Amino acid sequence: MAKATARHILVSSEDKCNELKAQIEGGADFAEVAKTNSSCPSSRQGGDLGSFGPGQMVKEFDTVVFSAPINVVQGPVKTQFGYHLLEVTSRQD
């Protein structure tokens, strides 16, 4: 059974999401950016979502998490909750 671990940042606008992605790509620490900007409760853990399998997250997450390269920030990814930056930290297929 496939499993992945990932972390994310949730914000309300695509512009804010792109701004934060640029900060991270410029060297800012993902976890610190998550703690100060993400509206998800996971922000307290630096955006860490833990381990999960296919179908346990919204469809848009699944698509990215189970196909994107490891340790590369993806996004903005739009869901019913807002705009996300996603980083897959490990995956077992």
N, CA and C atoms as an extended XYZ file, in Angstrom:
279
Properties=species:S:1:pos:R:3:atomname:S:1:resname:S:1:resid:I:1 pbc="F F F"
N         0.845       -1.195        0.000 N   MET     1
C         0.000        0.000        0.000 CA  MET     1
C         0.884        1.250        0.000 C   MET     1
N         0.603        2.158       -0.892 N   ALA     2
C         1.367        3.404       -0.980 CA  ALA     2
C         1.139        4.241        0.276 C   ALA     2
N         2.195        4.892        0.715 N   LYS     3
C         2.137        5.805        1.859 CA  LYS     3
C         3.033        7.001        1.539 C   LYS     3
N         2.675        8.146        2.075 N   ALA     4
C         3.501        9.331        1.878 CA  ALA     4
C         3.491       10.160        3.154 C   ALA     4
N         4.518       10.967        3.320 N   THR     5
C         4.512       12.010        4.339 CA  THR     5
C         4.704       13.327        3.599 C   THR     5
N         4.031       14.337        4.088 N   ALA     6
C         4.091       15.634        3.423 CA  ALA     6
C         3.870       16.743        4.433 C   ALA     6
N         4.195       17.934        4.003 N   ARG     7
C         3.880       19.119        4.798 CA  ARG     7
C         3.295       20.151        3.854 C   ARG     7
N         2.525       21.079        4.417 N   HIS     8
C         1.867       22.066        3.566 CA  HIS     8
C         1.686       23.389        4.288 C   HIS     8
N         1.373       24.376        3.472 N   ILE     9
C         1.035       25.713        3.957 CA  ILE     9
C        -0.295       26.066        3.304 C   ILE     9
N        -1.253       26.507        4.095 N   LEU    10
C        -2.580       26.873        3.603 CA  LEU    10
C        -2.790       28.369        3.783 C   LEU    10
N        -3.123       29.044        2.683 N   VAL    11
C        -3.444       30.479        2.720 CA  VAL    11
C        -4.702       30.719        1.890 C   VAL    11
N        -5.252       31.922        1.993 N   SER    12
C        -6.537       32.187        1.344 CA  SER    12
C        -6.424       32.698       -0.088 C   SER    12
N        -5.227       33.125       -0.526 N   SER    13
C        -5.124       33.660       -1.888 CA  SER    13
C        -3.964       33.049       -2.663 C   SER    13
N        -4.153       32.984       -3.969 N   GLU    14
C        -3.110       32.463       -4.852 CA  GLU    14
C        -1.884       33.367       -4.836 C   GLU    14
N        -2.117       34.685       -4.763 N   ASP    15
C        -0.989       35.627       -4.714 CA  ASP    15
C        -0.115       35.388       -3.493 C   ASP    15
N        -0.744       35.214       -2.327 N   LYS    16
C         0.007       34.960       -1.092 CA  LYS    16
C         0.770       33.642       -1.215 C   LYS    16
N         0.141       32.649       -1.804 N   CYS    17
C         0.768       31.344       -1.993 CA  CYS    17
C         2.030       31.489       -2.857 C   CYS    17
N         1.921       32.210       -3.957 N   ASN    18
C         3.078       32.424       -4.833 CA  ASN    18
C         4.183       33.207       -4.131 C   ASN    18
N         3.790       34.179       -3.320 N   GLU    19
C         4.761       34.982       -2.566 CA  GLU    19
C         5.552       34.092       -1.588 C   GLU    19
N         4.848       33.219       -0.879 N   LEU    20
C         5.504       32.324        0.083 CA  LEU    20
C         6.381       31.296       -0.633 C   LEU    20
N         5.931       30.817       -1.784 N   LYS    21
C         6.726       29.858       -2.558 CA  LYS    21
C         8.050       30.504       -2.978 C   LYS    21
N         7.989       31.757       -3.397 N   ALA    22
C         9.208       32.480       -3.792 CA  ALA    22
C        10.153       32.628       -2.596 C   ALA    22
N         9.599       32.888       -1.413 N   GLN    23
C        10.433       32.999       -0.207 CA  GLN    23
C        11.151       31.680        0.073 C   GLN    23
N        10.420       30.580       -0.015 N   ILE    24
C        11.004       29.258        0.256 CA  ILE    24
C        12.055       28.921       -0.791 C   ILE    24
N        11.740       29.172       -2.058 N   GLU    25
C        12.711       28.902       -3.125 CA  GLU    25
C        13.937       29.795       -2.987 C   GLU    25
N        13.772       30.941       -2.321 N   GLY    26
C        14.880       31.863       -2.073 CA  GLY    26
C        15.686       31.511       -0.829 C   GLY    26
N        15.302       30.436       -0.151 N   GLY    27
C        16.082       29.979        0.990 CA  GLY    27
C        15.377       30.013        2.332 C   GLY    27
N        14.151       30.552        2.390 N   ALA    28
C        13.421       30.569        3.658 CA  ALA    28
C        13.077       29.135        4.069 C   ALA    28
N        13.033       28.878        5.376 N   ASP    29
C        12.724       27.557        5.909 CA  ASP    29
C        11.228       27.278        5.799 C   ASP    29
N        10.873       26.168        5.145 N   PHE    30
C         9.464       25.801        4.931 CA  PHE    30
C         8.698       25.790        6.253 C   PHE    30
N         9.242       25.139        7.253 N   ALA    31
C         8.549       25.007        8.545 CA  ALA    31
C         8.300       26.364        9.188 C   ALA    31
N         9.272       27.260        9.105 N   GLU    32
C         9.095       28.594        9.692 CA  GLU    32
C         8.038       29.393        8.934 C   GLU    32
N         8.053       29.291        7.608 N   VAL    33
C         7.043       29.979        6.796 CA  VAL    33
C         5.658       29.428        7.127 C   VAL    33
N         5.560       28.114        7.308 N   ALA    34
C         4.280       27.499        7.680 CA  ALA    34
C         3.804       28.007        9.035 C   ALA    34
N         4.714       28.051       10.004 N   LYS    35
C         4.331       28.473       11.365 CA  LYS    35
C         3.789       29.897       11.380 C   LYS    35
N         4.354       30.774       10.565 N   THR    36
C         3.951       32.178       10.612 CA  THR    36
C         2.850       32.550        9.627 C   THR    36
N         2.557       31.690        8.637 N   ASN    37
C         1.600       32.073        7.601 CA  ASN    37
C         0.423       31.124        7.392 C   ASN    37
N         0.578       29.850        7.695 N   SER    38
C        -0.465       28.878        7.364 CA  SER    38
C        -1.660       28.998        8.301 C   SER    38
N        -2.866       28.898        7.720 N   SER    39
C        -4.079       28.965        8.539 CA  SER    39
C        -4.537       27.574        9.003 C   SER    39
N        -3.792       26.537        8.644 N   CYS    40
C        -4.126       25.174        9.061 CA  CYS    40
C        -3.544       24.898       10.458 C   CYS    40
N        -4.246       24.138       11.293 N   PRO    41
C        -3.691       23.784       12.606 CA  PRO    41
C        -2.329       23.090       12.520 C   PRO    41
N        -2.028       22.446       11.384 N   SER    42
C        -0.724       21.793       11.212 CA  SER    42
C         0.427       22.797       11.217 C   SER    42
N         0.106       24.086       11.131 N   SER    43
C         1.167       25.110       11.134 CA  SER    43
C         2.016       25.016       12.397 C   SER    43
N         1.424       24.572       13.504 N   ARG    44
C         2.183       24.449       14.756 CA  ARG    44
C         3.311       23.435       14.638 C   ARG    44
N         3.156       22.463       13.726 N   GLN    45
C         4.204       21.465       13.477 CA  GLN    45
C         4.959       21.785       12.186 C   GLN    45
N         4.985       23.042       11.811 N   GLY    46
C         5.683       23.431       10.591 CA  GLY    46
C         5.001       22.934        9.332 C   GLY    46
N         3.703       22.679        9.429 N   GLY    47
C         2.925       22.226        8.287 CA  GLY    47
C         2.914       20.722        8.100 C   GLY    47
N         3.544       19.989        9.009 N   ASP    48
C         3.662       18.535        8.875 CA  ASP    48
C         2.294       17.861        8.956 C   ASP    48
N         1.983       17.063        7.943 N   LEU    49
C         0.711       16.332        7.899 CA  LEU    49
C         0.854       14.879        8.324 C   LEU    49
N         2.076       14.446        8.617 N   GLY    50
C         2.293       13.067        9.013 CA  GLY    50
C         2.221       12.126        7.820 C   GLY    50
N         1.919       10.864        8.120 N   SER    51
C         1.892        9.802        7.105 CA  SER    51
C         0.447        9.479        6.727 C   SER    51
N         0.193        9.273        5.446 N   PHE    52
C        -1.155        8.952        4.988 CA  PHE    52
C        -1.093        8.191        3.668 C   PHE    52
N        -2.193        7.553        3.340 N   GLY    53
C        -2.295        6.788        2.104 CA  GLY    53
C        -3.211        7.464        1.110 C   GLY    53
N        -3.282        6.925       -0.111 N   PRO    54
C        -4.176        7.484       -1.130 CA  PRO    54
C        -5.620        7.500       -0.635 C   PRO    54
N        -6.325        8.576       -0.940 N   GLY    55
C        -7.729        8.692       -0.563 CA  GLY    55
C        -7.969        9.264        0.819 C   GLY    55
N        -6.906        9.478        1.604 N   GLN    56
C        -7.095       10.025        2.954 CA  GLN    56
C        -7.109       11.551        2.969 C   GLN    56
N        -6.651       12.158        1.898 N   MET    57
C        -6.663       13.619        1.770 CA  MET    57
C        -7.554       13.979        0.582 C   MET    57
N        -7.845       15.265        0.412 N   VAL    58
C        -8.668       15.677       -0.724 CA  VAL    58
C        -7.982       15.295       -2.035 C   VAL    58
N        -8.794       15.120       -3.074 N   LYS    59
C        -8.312       14.631       -4.369 CA  LYS    59
C        -7.125       15.441       -4.900 C   LYS    59
N        -7.192       16.769       -4.783 N   GLU    60
C        -6.120       17.624       -5.301 CA  GLU    60
C        -4.789       17.320       -4.605 C   GLU    60
N        -4.844       17.008       -3.310 N   PHE    61
C        -3.646       16.625       -2.559 CA  PHE    61
C        -3.100       15.304       -3.072 C   PHE    61
N        -3.988       14.321       -3.174 N   ASP    62
C        -3.581       12.991       -3.632 CA  ASP    62
C        -2.828       13.059       -4.953 C   ASP    62
N        -3.397       13.813       -5.890 N   THR    63
C        -2.784       13.918       -7.211 CA  THR    63
C        -1.342       14.399       -7.109 C   THR    63
N        -1.097       15.414       -6.303 N   VAL    64
C         0.252       15.963       -6.160 CA  VAL    64
C         1.133       15.044       -5.326 C   VAL    64
N         0.633       14.636       -4.179 N   VAL    65
C         1.454       13.878       -3.228 CA  VAL    65
C         1.935       12.547       -3.797 C   VAL    65
N         1.102       11.902       -4.607 N   PHE    66
C         1.499       10.599       -5.115 CA  PHE    66
C         2.087       10.644       -6.535 C   PHE    66
N         2.480       11.862       -6.981 N   SER    67
C         3.137       11.967       -8.288 CA  SER    67
C         4.315       12.941       -8.296 C   SER    67
N         4.325       13.903       -7.401 N   ALA    68
C         5.359       14.945       -7.423 CA  ALA    68
C         6.706       14.427       -6.919 C   ALA    68
N         7.798       15.062       -7.361 N   PRO    69
C         9.112       14.694       -6.841 CA  PRO    69
C         9.212       14.970       -5.332 C   PRO    69
N        10.015       14.187       -4.654 N   ILE    70
C        10.236       14.345       -3.211 CA  ILE    70
C        11.045       15.621       -2.955 C   ILE    70
N        10.684       16.328       -1.883 N   ASN    71
C        11.405       17.521       -1.412 CA  ASN    71
C        11.446       18.674       -2.405 C   ASN    71
N        10.415       18.783       -3.241 N   VAL    72
C        10.271       19.917       -4.154 CA  VAL    72
C         8.922       20.560       -3.847 C   VAL    72
N         8.926       21.852       -3.557 N   VAL    73
C         7.685       22.544       -3.201 CA  VAL    73
C         6.789       22.664       -4.428 C   VAL    73
N         5.552       22.214       -4.279 N   GLN    74
C         4.552       22.229       -5.347 CA  GLN    74
C         3.460       23.235       -4.999 C   GLN    74
N         2.924       23.873       -5.999 N   GLY    75
C         1.792       24.756       -5.761 CA  GLY    75
C         1.937       26.059       -6.507 C   GLY    75
N         0.930       26.878       -6.385 N   PRO    76
C        -0.268       26.732       -5.570 CA  PRO    76
C        -1.176       25.589       -6.047 C   PRO    76
N        -1.732       24.879       -5.059 N   VAL    77
C        -2.712       23.835       -5.317 CA  VAL    77
C        -4.013       24.318       -4.683 C   VAL    77
N        -5.051       24.500       -5.517 N   LYS    78
C        -6.326       25.013       -5.016 CA  LYS    78
C        -7.205       23.849       -4.570 C   LYS    78
N        -7.769       23.980       -3.363 N   THR    79
C        -8.758       23.031       -2.857 CA  THR    79
C        -9.926       23.833       -2.295 C   THR    79
N       -10.915       23.128       -1.763 N   GLN    80
C       -12.062       23.804       -1.146 CA  GLN    80
C       -11.644       24.632        0.075 C   GLN    80
N       -10.461       24.370        0.618 N   PHE    81
C        -9.994       25.062        1.822 CA  PHE    81
C        -9.207       26.332        1.523 C   PHE    81
N        -8.687       26.450        0.304 N   GLY    82
C        -7.870       27.606       -0.065 CA  GLY    82
C        -6.739       27.177       -0.987 C   GLY    82
N        -5.599       27.850       -0.853 N   TYR    83
C        -4.437       27.578       -1.701 CA  TYR    83
C        -3.314       27.003       -0.858 C   TYR    83
N        -2.711       25.943       -1.364 N   HIS    84
C        -1.688       25.218       -0.619 CA  HIS    84
C        -0.356       25.211       -1.347 C   HIS    84
N         0.705       25.231       -0.555 N   LEU    85
C         2.015       24.802       -1.019 CA  LEU    85
C         2.213       23.439       -0.401 C   LEU    85
N         2.643       22.485       -1.192 N   LEU    86
C         2.826       21.105       -0.726 CA  LEU    86
C         4.262       20.670       -0.949 C   LEU    86
N         4.803       19.963        0.018 N   GLU    87
C         6.111       19.349       -0.156 CA  GLU    87
C         6.023       17.907        0.327 C   GLU    87
N         6.263       16.971       -0.580 N   VAL    88
C         6.286       15.551       -0.238 CA  VAL    88
C         7.640       15.292        0.388 C   VAL    88
N         7.647       14.781        1.620 N   THR    89
C         8.911       14.546        2.313 CA  THR    89
C         9.376       13.096        2.222 C   THR    89
N         8.440       12.170        1.943 N   SER    90
C         8.819       10.767        1.669 CA  SER    90
C         7.625       10.070        1.038 C   SER    90
N         7.930        8.985        0.319 N   ARG    91
C         6.850        8.214       -0.302 CA  ARG    91
C         7.318        6.782       -0.499 C   ARG    91
N         6.432        5.845       -0.196 N   GLN    92
C         6.663        4.424       -0.480 CA  GLN    92
C         5.556        3.972       -1.412 C   GLN    92
N         5.947        3.434       -2.568 N   ASP    93
C         4.932        3.037       -3.562 CA  ASP    93
C         4.523        1.601       -3.473 C   ASP    93
